[in-house]
């Protein structure tokens, strides 16, 4: 189990043999795979958001995110898990951490609840920072309305791709509606910012 919040969730170390485990001469556990699967909670076995990415594709997914977002694949996956395993009393950090390799194919090690929480916090902080950066760019009159539309289109395409990887099936109508709602909102932000700057100049 790791509590290193900056790692990628993968470990090359051979997991230790617990005192209650019996290992045969060829290194395989005497328990059958079927028996081991029964020990995994049903909701963990049925969780399939990240089944499209296995360990060999992890670096490609991480590189995609690194080039287009502030978040890592580890933070992305854990943030989604925290959302999916939220209950009325909070997030099931222990369940997520203990079952991380079964929930996310490209995660090879378990996490402590503290490490899960730190990854989620890192995700939230980066989203807030990115939001403030983008909003300032939209309000400071650095970009034209057309350039803002281009930025929103590119951002929407990245977001849609991530949702598709998670198994969310968006129709064309839903995609167009989401793009129009976001673009319309950003145009209103830019117009309101322009009015604000104009009022300040008149007051001077």
Tab-separated table of C-alpha atoms in Angstrom:
chain	number	residue	atom	x	y	z
A	1	UNK	CA	0.000	0.000	0.000
A	2	UNK	CA	1.308	3.410	-0.877
A	3	UNK	CA	0.681	6.819	0.603
A	4	UNK	CA	2.863	8.690	-1.895
A	5	UNK	CA	0.501	11.242	-3.470
A	6	UNK	CA	2.899	12.160	-6.271
A	7	UNK	CA	3.425	8.651	-7.612
A	8	UNK	CA	1.582	7.238	-10.585
A	9	UNK	CA	-0.034	4.477	-8.589
A	10	UNK	CA	2.238	1.827	-10.031
A	11	UNK	CA	4.762	-0.240	-8.155
A	12	UNK	CA	7.458	-2.586	-9.381
A	13	UNK	CA	7.901	-4.140	-5.943
A	14	UNK	CA	6.771	-7.713	-5.443
A	15	UNK	CA	3.847	-7.690	-2.977
A	16	UNK	CA	4.712	-9.384	0.332
A	17	UNK	CA	3.215	-12.726	1.192
A	18	UNK	CA	0.816	-12.412	4.099
A	19	UNK	CA	1.159	-14.844	6.963
A	20	UNK	CA	-2.138	-16.453	6.071
A	21	UNK	CA	-1.231	-17.050	2.410
A	22	UNK	CA	0.137	-20.328	1.128
A	23	UNK	CA	2.410	-20.236	-1.897
A	24	UNK	CA	3.150	-23.253	-4.058
A	25	UNK	CA	6.522	-24.077	-5.536
A	26	UNK	CA	5.783	-22.269	-8.801
A	27	UNK	CA	4.908	-19.017	-6.998
A	28	UNK	CA	1.125	-19.157	-7.508
A	29	UNK	CA	-1.380	-18.842	-4.670
A	30	UNK	CA	-3.226	-22.013	-3.762
A	31	UNK	CA	-6.514	-20.103	-3.779
A	32	UNK	CA	-8.267	-20.273	-7.121
A	33	UNK	CA	-8.985	-17.087	-9.067
A	34	UNK	CA	-12.699	-17.730	-8.613
A	35	UNK	CA	-12.327	-17.843	-4.835
A	36	UNK	CA	-10.308	-14.632	-4.867
A	37	UNK	CA	-12.929	-12.870	-6.971
A	38	UNK	CA	-15.587	-13.667	-4.362
A	39	UNK	CA	-13.620	-11.604	-1.861
A	40	UNK	CA	-13.990	-8.498	-4.030
A	41	UNK	CA	-17.203	-6.544	-3.314
A	42	UNK	CA	-19.814	-6.824	-6.052
A	43	UNK	CA	-19.820	-3.076	-6.775
A	44	UNK	CA	-16.050	-3.248	-7.301
A	45	UNK	CA	-16.315	-6.182	-9.726
A	46	UNK	CA	-19.026	-4.421	-11.725
A	47	UNK	CA	-17.207	-1.076	-11.962
A	48	UNK	CA	-16.032	-0.661	-15.547
A	49	UNK	CA	-15.405	3.037	-16.202
A	50	UNK	CA	-11.727	2.620	-17.020
A	51	UNK	CA	-11.757	-0.787	-18.693
A	52	UNK	CA	-10.743	0.849	-22.001
A	53	UNK	CA	-7.305	1.662	-20.582
A	54	UNK	CA	-5.021	-1.135	-19.441
A	55	UNK	CA	-1.546	-0.928	-17.961
A	56	UNK	CA	0.176	-0.843	-21.347
A	57	UNK	CA	-1.869	2.218	-22.363
A	58	UNK	CA	-1.278	4.145	-19.156
A	59	UNK	CA	1.617	6.225	-20.487
A	60	UNK	CA	-0.382	7.206	-23.582
A	61	UNK	CA	-3.313	8.306	-21.435
A	62	UNK	CA	-1.027	10.231	-19.095
A	63	UNK	CA	0.735	11.914	-22.014
A	64	UNK	CA	-2.615	12.922	-23.532
A	65	UNK	CA	-3.678	14.527	-20.276
A	66	UNK	CA	-0.296	16.150	-19.710
A	67	UNK	CA	-0.427	17.798	-23.142
A	68	UNK	CA	-4.000	19.075	-22.819
A	69	UNK	CA	-4.814	19.493	-19.128
A	70	UNK	CA	-3.232	20.141	-15.734
A	71	UNK	CA	-4.281	16.772	-14.305
A	72	UNK	CA	-2.577	13.391	-14.408
A	73	UNK	CA	-4.254	10.096	-15.254
A	74	UNK	CA	-3.953	9.107	-11.580
A	75	UNK	CA	-5.736	12.263	-10.397
A	76	UNK	CA	-8.374	11.912	-13.100
A	77	UNK	CA	-9.170	8.319	-12.165
A	78	UNK	CA	-9.241	8.904	-8.424
A	79	UNK	CA	-11.398	12.027	-8.754
A	80	UNK	CA	-13.917	10.018	-10.781
A	81	UNK	CA	-13.854	7.202	-8.218
A	82	UNK	CA	-14.455	9.678	-5.403
A	83	UNK	CA	-17.477	10.968	-7.278
A	84	UNK	CA	-18.844	7.509	-8.054
A	85	UNK	CA	-18.319	6.147	-4.536
A	86	UNK	CA	-19.743	9.133	-2.703
A	87	UNK	CA	-22.371	8.326	-0.101
A	88	UNK	CA	-24.636	10.450	2.094
A	89	UNK	CA	-21.929	10.494	4.753
A	90	UNK	CA	-18.957	11.182	2.475
A	91	UNK	CA	-16.548	9.458	0.103
A	92	UNK	CA	-15.569	5.833	0.696
A	93	UNK	CA	-11.820	6.552	0.671
A	94	UNK	CA	-10.848	3.235	2.267
A	95	UNK	CA	-12.861	1.158	-0.214
A	96	UNK	CA	-11.348	3.083	-3.145
A	97	UNK	CA	-7.786	2.791	-1.881
A	98	UNK	CA	-7.924	-0.892	-0.958
A	99	UNK	CA	-9.508	-1.869	-4.298
A	100	UNK	CA	-7.734	0.581	-6.591
A	101	UNK	CA	-6.089	-2.035	-8.886
A	102	UNK	CA	-9.472	-3.754	-9.369
A	103	UNK	CA	-11.227	-0.459	-10.106
A	104	UNK	CA	-8.656	1.040	-12.475
A	105	UNK	CA	-6.657	-1.331	-14.721
A	106	UNK	CA	-3.631	0.960	-14.999
A	107	UNK	CA	-3.236	1.312	-11.226
A	108	UNK	CA	-1.098	-1.512	-9.862
A	109	UNK	CA	-0.908	-0.638	-6.171
A	110	UNK	CA	-3.344	0.044	-3.364
A	111	UNK	CA	-3.606	3.475	-1.717
A	112	UNK	CA	-4.177	4.603	1.839
A	113	UNK	CA	-7.289	6.736	2.445
A	114	UNK	CA	-4.934	9.704	2.966
A	115	UNK	CA	-3.326	9.193	-0.455
A	116	UNK	CA	-6.743	8.973	-2.110
A	117	UNK	CA	-7.806	12.197	-0.423
A	118	UNK	CA	-4.590	13.976	-1.449
A	119	UNK	CA	-5.040	12.962	-5.084
A	120	UNK	CA	-8.634	14.187	-5.028
A	121	UNK	CA	-7.551	17.483	-3.436
A	122	UNK	CA	-4.850	17.933	-6.078
A	123	UNK	CA	-7.481	17.436	-8.788
A	124	UNK	CA	-9.833	19.997	-7.237
A	125	UNK	CA	-7.056	22.563	-6.799
A	126	UNK	CA	-5.923	22.225	-10.408
A	127	UNK	CA	-9.489	22.590	-11.699
A	128	UNK	CA	-9.969	25.784	-9.684
A	129	UNK	CA	-6.629	27.176	-10.865
A	130	UNK	CA	-7.389	26.349	-14.488
A	131	UNK	CA	-10.853	27.884	-14.159
A	132	UNK	CA	-9.508	31.151	-12.764
A	133	UNK	CA	-6.828	31.286	-15.474
A	134	UNK	CA	-9.304	30.738	-18.266
A	135	UNK	CA	-11.869	33.149	-16.876
A	136	UNK	CA	-9.256	35.880	-16.603
A	137	UNK	CA	-8.214	35.212	-20.190
A	138	UNK	CA	-11.826	35.582	-21.268
A	139	UNK	CA	-12.363	38.791	-19.296
A	140	UNK	CA	-9.111	40.647	-19.934
A	141	UNK	CA	-9.843	41.285	-23.631
A	142	UNK	CA	-6.749	39.387	-24.730
A	143	UNK	CA	-8.773	37.010	-26.910
A	144	UNK	CA	-11.302	37.918	-29.551
A	145	UNK	CA	-14.761	36.342	-29.448
A	146	UNK	CA	-13.738	34.018	-32.283
A	147	UNK	CA	-10.584	32.941	-30.464
A	148	UNK	CA	-12.593	32.193	-27.335
A	149	UNK	CA	-14.940	30.052	-29.411
A	150	UNK	CA	-11.925	28.108	-30.720
A	151	UNK	CA	-10.619	27.588	-27.194
A	152	UNK	CA	-14.014	26.389	-26.022
A	153	UNK	CA	-14.305	23.998	-28.965
A	154	UNK	CA	-10.893	22.456	-28.256
A	155	UNK	CA	-11.656	22.195	-24.547
A	156	UNK	CA	-15.004	20.558	-25.248
A	157	UNK	CA	-13.389	17.976	-27.532
A	158	UNK	CA	-10.908	16.991	-24.820
A	159	UNK	CA	-13.675	16.762	-22.220
A	160	UNK	CA	-15.822	14.626	-24.528
A	161	UNK	CA	-12.935	12.251	-25.180
A	162	UNK	CA	-12.360	11.746	-21.445
A	163	UNK	CA	-16.067	11.130	-20.898
A	164	UNK	CA	-16.110	8.587	-23.719
A	165	UNK	CA	-13.159	6.749	-22.155
A	166	UNK	CA	-15.166	6.613	-18.922
A	167	UNK	CA	-18.003	4.970	-20.817
A	168	UNK	CA	-20.334	7.971	-21.107
A	169	UNK	CA	-22.260	7.750	-24.392
A	170	UNK	CA	-23.029	11.250	-25.650
A	171	UNK	CA	-25.367	11.738	-28.579
A	172	UNK	CA	-24.616	14.322	-31.268
A	173	UNK	CA	-27.512	16.428	-29.987
A	174	UNK	CA	-26.122	16.381	-26.458
A	175	UNK	CA	-22.664	17.363	-27.697
A	176	UNK	CA	-23.985	20.281	-29.718
A	177	UNK	CA	-26.210	21.451	-26.870
A	178	UNK	CA	-23.308	21.360	-24.394
A	179	UNK	CA	-21.008	23.259	-26.772
A	180	UNK	CA	-23.643	25.931	-27.411
A	181	UNK	CA	-24.417	26.382	-23.711
A	182	UNK	CA	-20.743	26.820	-22.834
A	183	UNK	CA	-20.038	29.126	-25.790
A	184	UNK	CA	-23.096	31.232	-24.985
A	185	UNK	CA	-22.039	31.551	-21.363
A	186	UNK	CA	-18.513	32.618	-22.327
A	187	UNK	CA	-19.850	35.219	-24.747
A	188	UNK	CA	-21.935	36.664	-21.920
A	189	UNK	CA	-18.840	36.739	-19.687
A	190	UNK	CA	-16.846	38.571	-22.335
A	191	UNK	CA	-19.627	41.087	-22.993
A	192	UNK	CA	-20.118	41.764	-19.284
A	193	UNK	CA	-16.361	42.233	-18.874
A	194	UNK	CA	-16.270	44.681	-21.789
A	195	UNK	CA	-19.109	46.702	-20.236
A	196	UNK	CA	-17.286	46.760	-16.909
A	197	UNK	CA	-14.080	48.049	-18.465
A	198	UNK	CA	-16.054	50.680	-20.392
A	199	UNK	CA	-17.791	51.905	-17.216
A	200	UNK	CA	-14.447	52.214	-15.431
A	201	UNK	CA	-12.984	54.283	-18.262
A	202	UNK	CA	-15.979	56.645	-18.188
A	203	UNK	CA	-15.600	57.113	-14.447
A	204	UNK	CA	-11.953	58.093	-14.897
